[in-house]
């Protein structure tokens, strides 16, 4: 029998109710068990780190390796960490799975594609894609903002960045869609999609290498090939794996940033109205701080990707054994009242906002500048072009995708006054 002084019962993790709103459970963990060993739905046992201070230290701790070789992996857990399907497809040698010095070498090469100058030069293309997608449903008066907007926008953008020919981009879109369905698609569908993407990327890299001298290509794949041909020691498998993880990480985070962000704004009409007034006045300051707040409040990445203890260490006063997996819960850390005033309040004007939405340390998300550009452009353009956007279903009818690392909606059905209609006549 529980005593009155005992802490409340621990919440159930990883249920559908938890997926809908994990924040009360994370608040319990922060208060009562900030570093807690948990059995995940896959059967893998891992440590969850939920306080901001512990999370920030863990993300930068070199004793927490990204290399799965350091996992003290029991038989029942084999192949159940990392990106689904990457092991069977031979796609393990990428930035999310390696440590220095290999991480330093590969990140330096890829970072050239994400400099502020390169990202700024890509802005007109992002605006063009955004407007084209909105044009596809603006006259209809309704849309699913995940499937028709938030999902295709980053897919086409990252395809352009990688150098995927326009005629192949719809195939990549279909395969990427299979990857993010998780339990919602056919059995084995994720693994098949990953293998198709791997096969396509290998073939595309081969074609680009053969034609490299015949064209002055400025895309990322061509840049990686040039680097591997000029002494940077990039193997073909490393090039394929790097392109795969850039595709994977480059679209799912932006889907969720746009989808979660738009939903949060529809749930907070006073904040949305402030942002729309600011945009109508031609101001950008609230949009800039607003994107950071949306990343903090209900960001696209719920947990940082897998880490493994290379030696026994202590996190938040708790002993973690060598070989144990550690998952830093970014969503919990970014609602920590010890770090943020009013953490459960959405405040688009929040200034002191050093959130962990894109990580911290040497594994800080390389594509964060591009994701921010896509998020700002998508949300600002949609709210400007369709100002009376509203949810078309009850909040309880929305479903969140089941998964461990990412947090995002399956669908986001909305209604609005169709473009070209006299809005006053419909009031």
Coordinates of N, CA, C and O in Angstrom, one line a residue, residues 210-383:
X210 N 30.5 9.4 -63.4 CA 30.8 9.2 -64.8 C 30.7 10.5 -65.6 O 31.4 10.8 -66.5
X211 N 29.7 11.4 -65.2 CA 29.5 12.7 -65.9 C 30.1 13.9 -65.3 O 29.8 15.0 -65.7
X212 N 30.9 13.7 -64.3 CA 31.4 14.8 -63.5 C 32.2 15.8 -64.3 O 32.1 17.0 -64.1
X213 N 33.0 15.3 -65.2 CA 33.8 16.2 -66.1 C 33.0 16.9 -67.1 O 33.4 18.0 -67.6
X214 N 31.8 16.3 -67.5 CA 31.0 16.9 -68.6 C 30.1 18.0 -68.1 O 29.5 18.7 -68.9
X215 N 29.9 18.2 -66.8 CA 29.0 19.2 -66.3 C 29.6 19.8 -65.0 O 30.2 19.2 -64.3
X216 N 29.3 21.1 -64.9 CA 29.8 21.8 -63.7 C 28.7 21.8 -62.6 O 28.1 22.8 -62.3
X217 N 28.5 20.6 -62.0 CA 27.4 20.4 -61.1 C 27.8 21.0 -59.7 O 28.9 20.8 -59.2
X218 N 26.9 21.7 -59.1 CA 27.2 22.4 -57.8 C 26.4 21.7 -56.7 O 26.2 22.2 -55.6
X219 N 25.8 20.5 -56.9 CA 25.0 19.8 -55.9 C 25.9 19.1 -54.9 O 27.1 18.9 -55.1
X220 N 25.2 18.7 -53.8 CA 26.0 18.1 -52.7 C 26.6 16.7 -53.1 O 27.7 16.4 -52.7
X221 N 25.9 15.9 -53.8 CA 26.4 14.6 -54.2 C 27.7 14.8 -55.1 O 28.7 14.1 -54.8
X222 N 27.6 15.7 -56.0 CA 28.8 15.9 -56.9 C 30.0 16.5 -56.0 O 31.1 16.1 -56.2
X223 N 29.7 17.3 -55.0 CA 30.7 17.8 -54.1 C 31.4 16.7 -53.3 O 32.6 16.7 -53.2
X224 N 30.6 15.7 -52.8 CA 31.1 14.6 -52.1 C 32.0 13.7 -53.0 O 33.0 13.2 -52.6
X225 N 31.5 13.5 -54.2 CA 32.3 12.7 -55.2 C 33.7 13.4 -55.5 O 34.7 12.7 -55.5
X226 N 33.6 14.7 -55.7 CA 34.9 15.4 -55.9 C 35.8 15.3 -54.7 O 37.0 15.1 -54.9
X227 N 35.3 15.4 -53.5 CA 36.1 15.2 -52.3 C 36.7 13.9 -52.3 O 37.9 13.7 -52.0
X228 N 36.0 12.8 -52.5 CA 36.5 11.5 -52.5 C 37.5 11.2 -53.6 O 38.3 10.3 -53.5
X229 N 37.4 11.9 -54.7 CA 38.3 11.8 -55.8 C 39.6 12.6 -55.6 O 40.5 12.5 -56.4
X230 N 39.6 13.5 -54.6 CA 40.7 14.4 -54.4 C 41.3 14.2 -53.0 O 41.7 15.2 -52.4
X231 N 41.4 13.0 -52.5 CA 42.2 12.7 -51.3 C 41.5 12.9 -50.0 O 42.2 12.8 -49.0
X232 N 40.2 13.0 -50.0 CA 39.5 13.2 -48.7 C 39.1 11.8 -48.1 O 38.5 11.7 -47.1
X233 N 39.4 10.7 -48.9 CA 39.2 9.4 -48.4 C 37.8 9.0 -48.1 O 37.5 8.4 -47.1
X234 N 36.8 9.5 -48.9 CA 35.4 9.1 -48.8 C 35.2 7.8 -49.6 O 35.4 7.9 -50.8
X235 N 34.8 6.7 -49.0 CA 34.5 5.6 -49.7 C 33.1 5.7 -50.4 O 32.3 6.6 -50.0
X236 N 32.8 4.9 -51.4 CA 31.5 5.0 -52.0 C 30.4 4.7 -51.1 O 29.4 5.4 -51.1
X237 N 30.6 3.8 -50.2 CA 29.6 3.5 -49.2 C 29.4 4.6 -48.2 O 28.2 4.9 -47.8
X238 N 30.4 5.4 -47.9 CA 30.3 6.6 -47.0 C 29.5 7.6 -47.8 O 28.6 8.3 -47.2
X239 N 29.7 7.8 -49.1 CA 28.9 8.8 -49.8 C 27.5 8.4 -49.8 O 26.6 9.2 -49.6
X240 N 27.2 7.1 -50.1 CA 25.8 6.7 -50.1 C 25.1 6.9 -48.8 O 24.0 7.4 -48.7
X241 N 25.8 6.4 -47.7 CA 25.2 6.5 -46.4 C 25.0 8.0 -46.0 O 24.0 8.3 -45.3
X242 N 26.0 8.9 -46.3 CA 25.8 10.3 -46.0 C 24.6 10.9 -46.7 O 23.8 11.6 -46.1
X243 N 24.5 10.6 -48.0 CA 23.3 11.1 -48.8 C 22.0 10.6 -48.2 O 21.0 11.3 -48.1
X244 N 22.0 9.3 -47.8 CA 20.8 8.7 -47.2 C 20.4 9.5 -45.9 O 19.3 9.8 -45.7
X245 N 21.4 9.7 -45.0 CA 21.0 10.3 -43.7 C 20.6 11.8 -43.9 O 19.8 12.3 -43.2
X246 N 21.2 12.4 -44.9 CA 20.8 13.8 -45.2 C 19.4 13.9 -45.7 O 18.6 14.8 -45.4
X247 N 19.0 12.9 -46.5 CA 17.7 12.8 -47.0 C 16.7 12.5 -45.9 O 15.7 13.2 -45.7
X248 N 17.1 11.5 -45.1 CA 16.2 11.1 -43.9 C 16.1 12.3 -42.9 O 14.9 12.7 -42.6
X249 N 17.2 12.8 -42.5 CA 17.2 13.8 -41.4 C 16.7 15.2 -42.0 O 16.1 16.0 -41.3
X250 N 16.9 15.3 -43.3 CA 16.5 16.6 -43.9 C 15.0 16.8 -44.2 O 14.6 17.9 -44.5
X251 N 14.3 15.7 -44.2 CA 12.9 15.9 -44.5 C 12.0 15.7 -43.3 O 11.1 16.5 -43.0
X252 N 12.3 14.7 -42.4 CA 11.3 14.4 -41.3 C 11.3 15.5 -40.3 O 10.3 15.8 -39.7
X253 N 12.5 16.1 -40.0 CA 12.5 17.2 -39.0 C 11.7 18.4 -39.5 O 11.0 19.0 -38.7
X254 N 11.8 18.7 -40.8 CA 11.0 19.8 -41.3 C 9.6 19.6 -41.4 O 8.7 20.4 -41.1
X255 N 9.2 18.3 -41.8 CA 7.8 18.0 -41.8 C 7.2 18.3 -40.4 O 6.1 18.9 -40.3
X256 N 7.9 17.8 -39.4 CA 7.3 18.0 -38.0 C 7.4 19.4 -37.5 O 6.5 19.8 -36.8
X257 N 8.4 20.1 -37.9 CA 8.5 21.5 -37.5 C 7.3 22.3 -38.1 O 6.7 23.1 -37.4
X258 N 7.0 22.1 -39.3 CA 5.9 22.8 -40.0 C 4.6 22.3 -39.4 O 3.7 23.1 -39.1
X259 N 4.4 21.0 -39.4 CA 3.1 20.4 -38.9 C 2.9 20.7 -37.4 O 1.8 21.3 -37.1
X260 N 3.8 20.5 -36.6 CA 3.6 20.8 -35.1 C 3.5 22.3 -34.9 O 2.7 22.7 -34.1
X261 N 4.2 23.1 -35.7 CA 4.2 24.5 -35.5 C 2.8 25.1 -35.9 O 2.3 25.9 -35.2
X262 N 2.3 24.6 -37.0 CA 1.0 25.1 -37.5 C -0.1 24.7 -36.5 O -1.0 25.5 -36.2
X263 N 0.0 23.5 -36.0 CA -1.0 23.0 -35.1 C -0.9 23.8 -33.8 O -2.0 24.2 -33.2
X264 N 0.3 24.1 -33.3 CA 0.4 24.9 -32.1 C -0.2 26.3 -32.2 O -0.9 26.8 -31.3
X265 N 0.0 26.8 -33.4 CA -0.5 28.2 -33.6 C -2.1 28.1 -33.7 O -2.7 29.1 -33.2
X266 N -2.6 27.1 -34.3 CA -4.1 27.0 -34.3 C -4.7 26.7 -32.9 O -5.8 27.1 -32.7
X267 N -3.9 26.2 -32.0 CA -4.3 25.9 -30.6 C -4.1 27.2 -29.8 O -4.6 27.2 -28.6
X268 N -3.4 28.2 -30.3 CA -3.1 29.4 -29.5 C -3.4 30.6 -30.4 O -2.6 31.3 -30.9
X269 N -4.7 30.9 -30.6 CA -5.2 31.9 -31.5 C -4.6 33.3 -31.2 O -4.4 34.1 -32.2
X270 N -4.4 33.6 -29.9 CA -3.8 34.9 -29.6 C -2.4 35.1 -30.1 O -2.0 36.1 -30.6
X271 N -1.6 34.0 -30.0 CA -0.2 34.0 -30.5 C -0.2 34.1 -32.0 O 0.6 34.8 -32.7
X272 N -1.1 33.3 -32.6 CA -1.2 33.3 -34.1 C -1.6 34.7 -34.6 O -1.0 35.2 -35.6
X273 N -2.5 35.3 -34.0 CA -3.0 36.7 -34.4 C -1.8 37.7 -34.3 O -1.7 38.5 -35.2
X274 N -1.0 37.6 -33.3 CA 0.1 38.5 -33.1 C 1.1 38.3 -34.3 O 1.6 39.2 -34.9
X275 N 1.3 37.0 -34.7 CA 2.2 36.7 -35.7 C 1.7 37.2 -37.1 O 2.4 37.8 -37.9
X276 N 0.4 37.0 -37.3 CA -0.2 37.4 -38.6 C -0.2 38.9 -38.7 O 0.1 39.5 -39.8
X277 N -0.4 39.6 -37.6 CA -0.4 41.1 -37.6 C 1.1 41.6 -37.9 O 1.3 42.5 -38.7
X278 N 2.0 40.9 -37.3 CA 3.4 41.2 -37.6 C 3.8 41.0 -39.0 O 4.5 41.8 -39.6
X279 N 3.4 39.9 -39.6 CA 3.7 39.6 -41.0 C 3.0 40.6 -41.9 O 3.6 41.0 -42.9
X280 N 1.8 40.9 -41.6 CA 1.1 41.9 -42.4 C 1.7 43.3 -42.4 O 1.7 44.0 -43.4
X281 N 2.4 43.6 -41.3 CA 3.2 44.9 -41.2 C 4.5 44.8 -41.9 O 5.3 45.8 -41.8
X282 N 4.9 43.6 -42.4 CA 6.2 43.5 -43.1 C 7.3 43.3 -42.1 O 8.5 43.5 -42.4
X283 N 7.0 42.9 -40.8 CA 8.0 42.7 -39.8 C 8.5 41.2 -39.8 O 7.7 40.3 -40.1
X284 N 9.7 41.0 -39.4 CA 10.2 39.6 -39.3 C 10.7 39.2 -37.9 O 11.0 38.0 -37.7
X285 N 10.8 40.1 -37.0 CA 11.4 39.8 -35.7 C 10.6 38.7 -35.0 O 11.1 37.8 -34.4
X286 N 9.2 38.8 -35.0 CA 8.4 37.9 -34.3 C 8.5 36.5 -35.0 O 8.4 35.5 -34.3
X287 N 8.6 36.5 -36.3 CA 8.7 35.2 -37.0 C 10.0 34.5 -36.6 O 10.1 33.3 -36.4
X288 N 11.1 35.3 -36.5 CA 12.4 34.7 -36.1 C 12.3 34.1 -34.7 O 12.7 32.9 -34.5
X289 N 11.9 34.9 -33.7 CA 11.8 34.3 -32.4 C 10.7 33.2 -32.3 O 10.8 32.3 -31.5
X290 N 9.7 33.4 -33.1 CA 8.6 32.4 -33.1 C 9.0 31.1 -33.5 O 8.5 30.1 -32.9
X291 N 9.8 31.0 -34.6 CA 10.3 29.6 -35.0 C 11.1 29.0 -33.9 O 10.9 27.8 -33.6
X292 N 11.9 29.7 -33.2 CA 12.7 29.1 -32.1 C 11.7 28.6 -31.0 O 12.0 27.6 -30.4
X293 N 10.7 29.4 -30.7 CA 9.7 29.0 -29.7 C 8.9 27.8 -30.1 O 8.7 26.9 -29.3
X294 N 8.6 27.7 -31.4 CA 7.9 26.5 -31.8 C 8.8 25.2 -31.7 O 8.3 24.1 -31.4
X295 N 10.1 25.4 -32.0 CA 11.0 24.4 -31.8 C 11.1 23.9 -30.4 O 11.3 22.7 -30.1
X296 N 11.1 24.9 -29.5 CA 11.1 24.5 -28.0 C 9.8 23.9 -27.5 O 9.8 22.9 -26.8
X297 N 8.7 24.5 -27.9 CA 7.4 24.2 -27.3 C 7.0 22.8 -27.7 O 6.5 22.0 -26.8
X298 N 7.1 22.4 -28.9 CA 6.6 21.1 -29.4 C 7.4 20.8 -30.6 O 6.9 20.7 -31.8
X299 N 8.7 20.6 -30.4 CA 9.7 20.5 -31.5 C 9.6 19.2 -32.3 O 8.9 18.2 -31.9
X300 N 10.3 19.1 -33.5 CA 10.2 17.9 -34.4 C 10.9 16.7 -33.9 O 10.6 15.6 -34.3
X301 N 11.9 16.9 -33.0 CA 12.7 15.8 -32.6 C 12.5 15.6 -31.1 O 12.8 16.4 -30.3
X302 N 11.8 14.5 -30.7 CA 11.4 14.2 -29.3 C 12.6 13.8 -28.5 O 12.8 14.2 -27.4
X303 N 13.4 12.9 -29.1 CA 14.6 12.4 -28.4 C 15.8 12.5 -29.4 O 15.7 12.2 -30.5
X304 N 16.9 12.9 -28.8 CA 18.2 12.9 -29.6 C 18.5 11.4 -30.0 O 18.1 10.5 -29.4
X305 N 19.2 11.3 -31.1 CA 19.5 10.0 -31.6 C 20.4 9.2 -30.7 O 21.0 9.8 -29.8
X306 N 20.5 7.9 -30.8 CA 21.1 7.0 -29.9 C 22.5 7.3 -29.5 O 23.3 7.7 -30.3
X307 N 22.8 7.2 -28.2 CA 24.2 7.2 -27.7 C 24.4 6.0 -26.8 O 23.5 5.4 -26.3
X308 N 25.7 5.7 -26.7 CA 26.1 4.5 -26.0 C 27.3 4.8 -25.1 O 28.3 5.4 -25.5
X309 N 27.2 4.4 -23.8 CA 28.3 4.7 -22.8 C 29.5 3.8 -23.2 O 29.5 2.6 -23.2
X310 N 30.7 4.5 -23.4 CA 31.9 3.8 -23.7 C 32.7 3.4 -22.4 O 33.6 2.7 -22.4
X311 N 32.2 3.9 -21.3 CA 32.7 3.5 -19.9 C 31.6 3.8 -18.9 O 30.6 4.5 -19.2
X312 N 31.8 3.3 -17.7 CA 30.9 3.7 -16.7 C 30.9 5.2 -16.4 O 32.0 5.7 -16.3
X313 N 29.8 5.8 -16.3 CA 29.7 7.2 -16.0 C 28.5 7.6 -15.2 O 27.6 6.7 -15.0
X314 N 28.4 8.8 -14.7 CA 27.3 9.2 -13.9 C 26.6 10.4 -14.6 O 27.2 11.3 -15.1
X315 N 25.3 10.3 -14.8 CA 24.5 11.3 -15.3 C 23.4 11.7 -14.3 O 22.6 10.8 -13.9
X316 N 23.4 12.9 -13.9 CA 22.4 13.4 -13.0 C 22.4 12.6 -11.7 O 21.4 12.4 -11.1
X317 N 23.6 12.2 -11.3 CA 23.7 11.4 -10.0 C 23.4 9.9 -10.1 O 23.4 9.2 -9.1
X318 N 23.1 9.5 -11.4 CA 22.8 8.1 -11.6 C 23.9 7.4 -12.3 O 24.4 7.9 -13.3
X319 N 24.3 6.2 -11.9 CA 25.3 5.4 -12.5 C 24.8 4.7 -13.8 O 23.8 4.0 -13.8
X320 N 25.5 5.0 -14.9 CA 25.2 4.3 -16.2 C 26.3 3.4 -16.5 O 27.5 3.8 -16.6
X321 N 26.0 2.2 -16.8 CA 27.1 1.2 -17.1 C 27.6 1.3 -18.5 O 26.9 1.7 -19.4
X322 N 28.9 0.8 -18.6 CA 29.5 0.8 -20.0 C 28.6 -0.1 -20.9 O 28.1 -1.2 -20.5
X323 N 28.4 0.4 -22.1 CA 27.6 -0.3 -23.1 C 26.1 0.0 -23.1 O 25.4 -0.4 -24.0
X324 N 25.6 0.7 -22.1 CA 24.2 1.1 -22.0 C 23.8 2.1 -23.0 O 24.5 3.1 -23.2
X325 N 22.7 2.0 -23.6 CA 22.1 3.0 -24.5 C 21.6 4.2 -23.7 O 21.0 4.0 -22.6
X326 N 21.7 5.4 -24.2 CA 21.2 6.6 -23.5 C 20.4 7.4 -24.6 O 20.9 7.7 -25.7
X327 N 19.2 7.8 -24.2 CA 18.4 8.7 -25.0 C 18.1 10.0 -24.3 O 17.5 10.0 -23.2
X328 N 18.6 11.1 -24.8 CA 18.4 12.4 -24.3 C 17.0 12.9 -24.8 O 16.8 13.0 -26.0
X329 N 16.1 13.2 -23.9 CA 14.7 13.5 -24.2 C 14.7 15.1 -24.4 O 14.5 15.8 -23.5
X330 N 14.9 15.5 -25.7 CA 14.9 16.9 -25.9 C 13.5 17.6 -25.6 O 13.5 18.7 -25.1
X331 N 12.5 16.9 -25.9 CA 11.1 17.5 -25.6 C 10.9 17.7 -24.1 O 10.3 18.7 -23.7
X332 N 11.5 16.9 -23.3 CA 11.4 17.1 -21.8 C 12.3 18.2 -21.3 O 11.9 19.0 -20.5
X333 N 13.5 18.2 -21.8 CA 14.5 19.2 -21.4 C 14.0 20.6 -21.8 O 14.2 21.6 -21.0
X334 N 13.4 20.7 -22.9 CA 12.9 22.0 -23.4 C 11.6 22.5 -22.7 O 11.2 23.6 -23.0
X335 N 11.1 21.7 -21.8 CA 10.0 22.2 -21.0 C 10.4 22.2 -19.5 O 9.5 22.2 -18.6
X336 N 11.7 22.2 -19.2 CA 12.2 22.2 -17.9 C 12.0 23.6 -17.2 O 12.6 24.5 -17.6
X337 N 11.2 23.6 -16.1 CA 11.0 24.9 -15.4 C 12.2 25.5 -14.8 O 12.3 26.7 -14.4
X338 N 13.3 24.6 -14.5 CA 14.5 25.1 -14.0 C 15.3 25.9 -15.0 O 16.2 26.6 -14.7
X339 N 14.9 25.8 -16.3 CA 15.6 26.5 -17.4 C 14.8 27.6 -18.0 O 15.3 28.6 -18.4
X340 N 13.5 27.3 -18.2 CA 12.6 28.2 -18.9 C 11.5 28.7 -18.0 O 10.8 27.9 -17.4
X341 N 11.2 30.0 -18.0 CA 10.1 30.6 -17.3 C 8.8 30.2 -18.1 O 8.7 30.3 -19.3
X342 N 7.8 29.7 -17.4 CA 6.6 29.3 -18.0 C 6.8 28.4 -19.1 O 6.3 28.6 -20.3
X343 N 7.4 27.2 -18.9 CA 7.8 26.3 -20.0 C 6.6 25.8 -20.8 O 6.8 25.4 -22.0
X344 N 5.5 25.7 -20.2 CA 4.3 25.1 -20.9 C 3.5 26.1 -21.6 O 2.4 25.8 -22.1
X345 N 4.0 27.4 -21.6 CA 3.3 28.5 -22.3 C 4.0 28.8 -23.6 O 5.2 28.8 -23.7
X346 N 3.2 28.9 -24.7 CA 3.7 29.2 -26.0 C 3.9 30.8 -26.1 O 2.9 31.5 -26.0
X347 N 5.1 31.3 -26.2 CA 5.3 32.7 -26.2 C 6.3 33.0 -27.4 O 7.5 32.8 -27.3
X348 N 5.7 33.4 -28.5 CA 6.5 33.6 -29.8 C 7.5 34.7 -29.6 O 8.5 34.7 -30.4
X349 N 7.4 35.5 -28.6 CA 8.4 36.6 -28.4 C 9.4 36.2 -27.4 O 10.3 37.1 -27.1
X350 N 9.5 35.0 -27.0 CA 10.4 34.6 -26.0 C 11.8 34.8 -26.4 O 12.2 34.5 -27.6
X351 N 12.7 35.5 -25.6 CA 14.0 35.9 -26.0 C 15.1 34.9 -25.4 O 16.0 34.5 -26.1
X352 N 15.0 34.6 -24.1 CA 15.9 33.7 -23.5 C 15.5 32.2 -23.9 O 14.8 31.6 -23.2
X353 N 16.0 31.8 -25.0 CA 15.4 30.5 -25.6 C 16.5 29.6 -26.2 O 16.5 29.3 -27.4
X354 N 17.5 29.3 -25.3 CA 18.5 28.3 -25.8 C 18.0 26.9 -25.7 O 18.5 26.1 -24.9
X355 N 17.1 26.6 -26.5 CA 16.5 25.3 -26.6 C 17.4 24.2 -27.2 O 18.5 24.6 -27.8
X356 N 17.1 23.0 -27.0 CA 17.9 21.9 -27.5 C 17.2 21.2 -28.7 O 17.6 20.1 -29.0
X357 N 16.3 21.9 -29.3 CA 15.5 21.3 -30.4 C 16.4 20.6 -31.5 O 15.9 19.7 -32.1
X358 N 17.5 21.2 -31.8 CA 18.4 20.6 -32.8 C 19.7 20.0 -32.2 O 20.7 19.8 -32.9
X359 N 19.6 19.8 -30.9 CA 20.8 19.1 -30.2 C 21.8 20.1 -29.7 O 21.5 21.3 -29.5
X360 N 23.0 19.6 -29.4 CA 24.0 20.5 -28.8 C 25.3 19.7 -29.0 O 25.4 18.5 -29.0
X361 N 26.4 20.5 -29.0 CA 27.7 19.8 -29.2 C 28.1 19.5 -30.6 O 27.5 20.1 -31.5
X362 N 29.0 18.6 -30.8 CA 29.6 18.3 -32.1 C 28.5 17.6 -33.0 O 28.7 17.6 -34.2
X363 N 27.4 17.1 -32.4 CA 26.4 16.5 -33.3 C 25.2 17.4 -33.5 O 24.1 16.9 -33.9
X364 N 25.4 18.7 -33.2 CA 24.3 19.6 -33.4 C 23.9 19.5 -34.9 O 24.7 19.3 -35.8
X365 N 22.6 19.5 -35.1 CA 22.0 19.2 -36.5 C 22.6 20.1 -37.5 O 22.5 21.4 -37.5
X366 N 23.3 19.5 -38.5 CA 24.0 20.2 -39.6 C 23.0 21.0 -40.5 O 23.3 22.1 -41.0
X367 N 21.8 20.4 -40.7 CA 20.8 21.0 -41.5 C 19.9 22.0 -40.9 O 18.9 22.5 -41.5
X368 N 20.2 22.4 -39.6 CA 19.3 23.3 -38.9 C 19.1 24.6 -39.6 O 17.9 25.1 -39.6
X369 N 20.1 25.3 -40.2 CA 19.8 26.5 -40.9 C 18.8 26.3 -42.1 O 17.9 27.2 -42.3
X370 N 18.9 25.2 -42.8 CA 17.9 25.0 -43.9 C 16.5 24.7 -43.3 O 15.5 25.2 -43.9
X371 N 16.5 23.9 -42.3 CA 15.2 23.6 -41.7 C 14.5 24.9 -41.1 O 13.3 25.0 -41.3
X372 N 15.3 25.7 -40.5 CA 14.7 27.0 -40.1 C 14.2 27.8 -41.2 O 13.1 28.4 -41.1
X373 N 14.9 27.9 -42.3 CA 14.5 28.6 -43.5 C 13.2 28.0 -44.0 O 12.2 28.8 -44.3
X374 N 13.1 26.7 -44.1 CA 11.9 26.1 -44.6 C 10.7 26.3 -43.7 O 9.6 26.6 -44.1
X375 N 11.0 26.2 -42.4 CA 9.9 26.4 -41.4 C 9.4 27.9 -41.5 O 8.2 28.1 -41.5
X376 N 10.3 28.8 -41.5 CA 9.9 30.2 -41.5 C 9.1 30.5 -42.8 O 8.0 31.1 -42.7
X377 N 9.6 30.1 -43.9 CA 8.9 30.3 -45.2 C 7.6 29.7 -45.3 O 6.6 30.3 -45.7
X378 N 7.5 28.4 -44.9 CA 6.2 27.7 -45.0 C 5.2 28.3 -44.1 O 4.0 28.5 -44.6
X379 N 5.5 28.5 -42.8 CA 4.5 29.0 -41.9 C 4.1 30.4 -42.3 O 2.9 30.8 -42.3
X380 N 5.0 31.3 -42.6 CA 4.7 32.7 -42.9 C 3.8 32.8 -44.2 O 2.8 33.5 -44.2
X381 N 4.2 32.0 -45.2 CA 3.5 32.1 -46.5 C 2.1 31.5 -46.3 O 1.1 32.1 -46.8
X382 N 1.9 30.4 -45.6 CA 0.6 29.8 -45.4 C -0.3 30.8 -44.6 O -1.5 31.0 -45.0
X383 N 0.2 31.3 -43.5 CA -0.7 32.2 -42.7 C -1.0 33.5 -43.5 O -2.0 34.1 -43.2

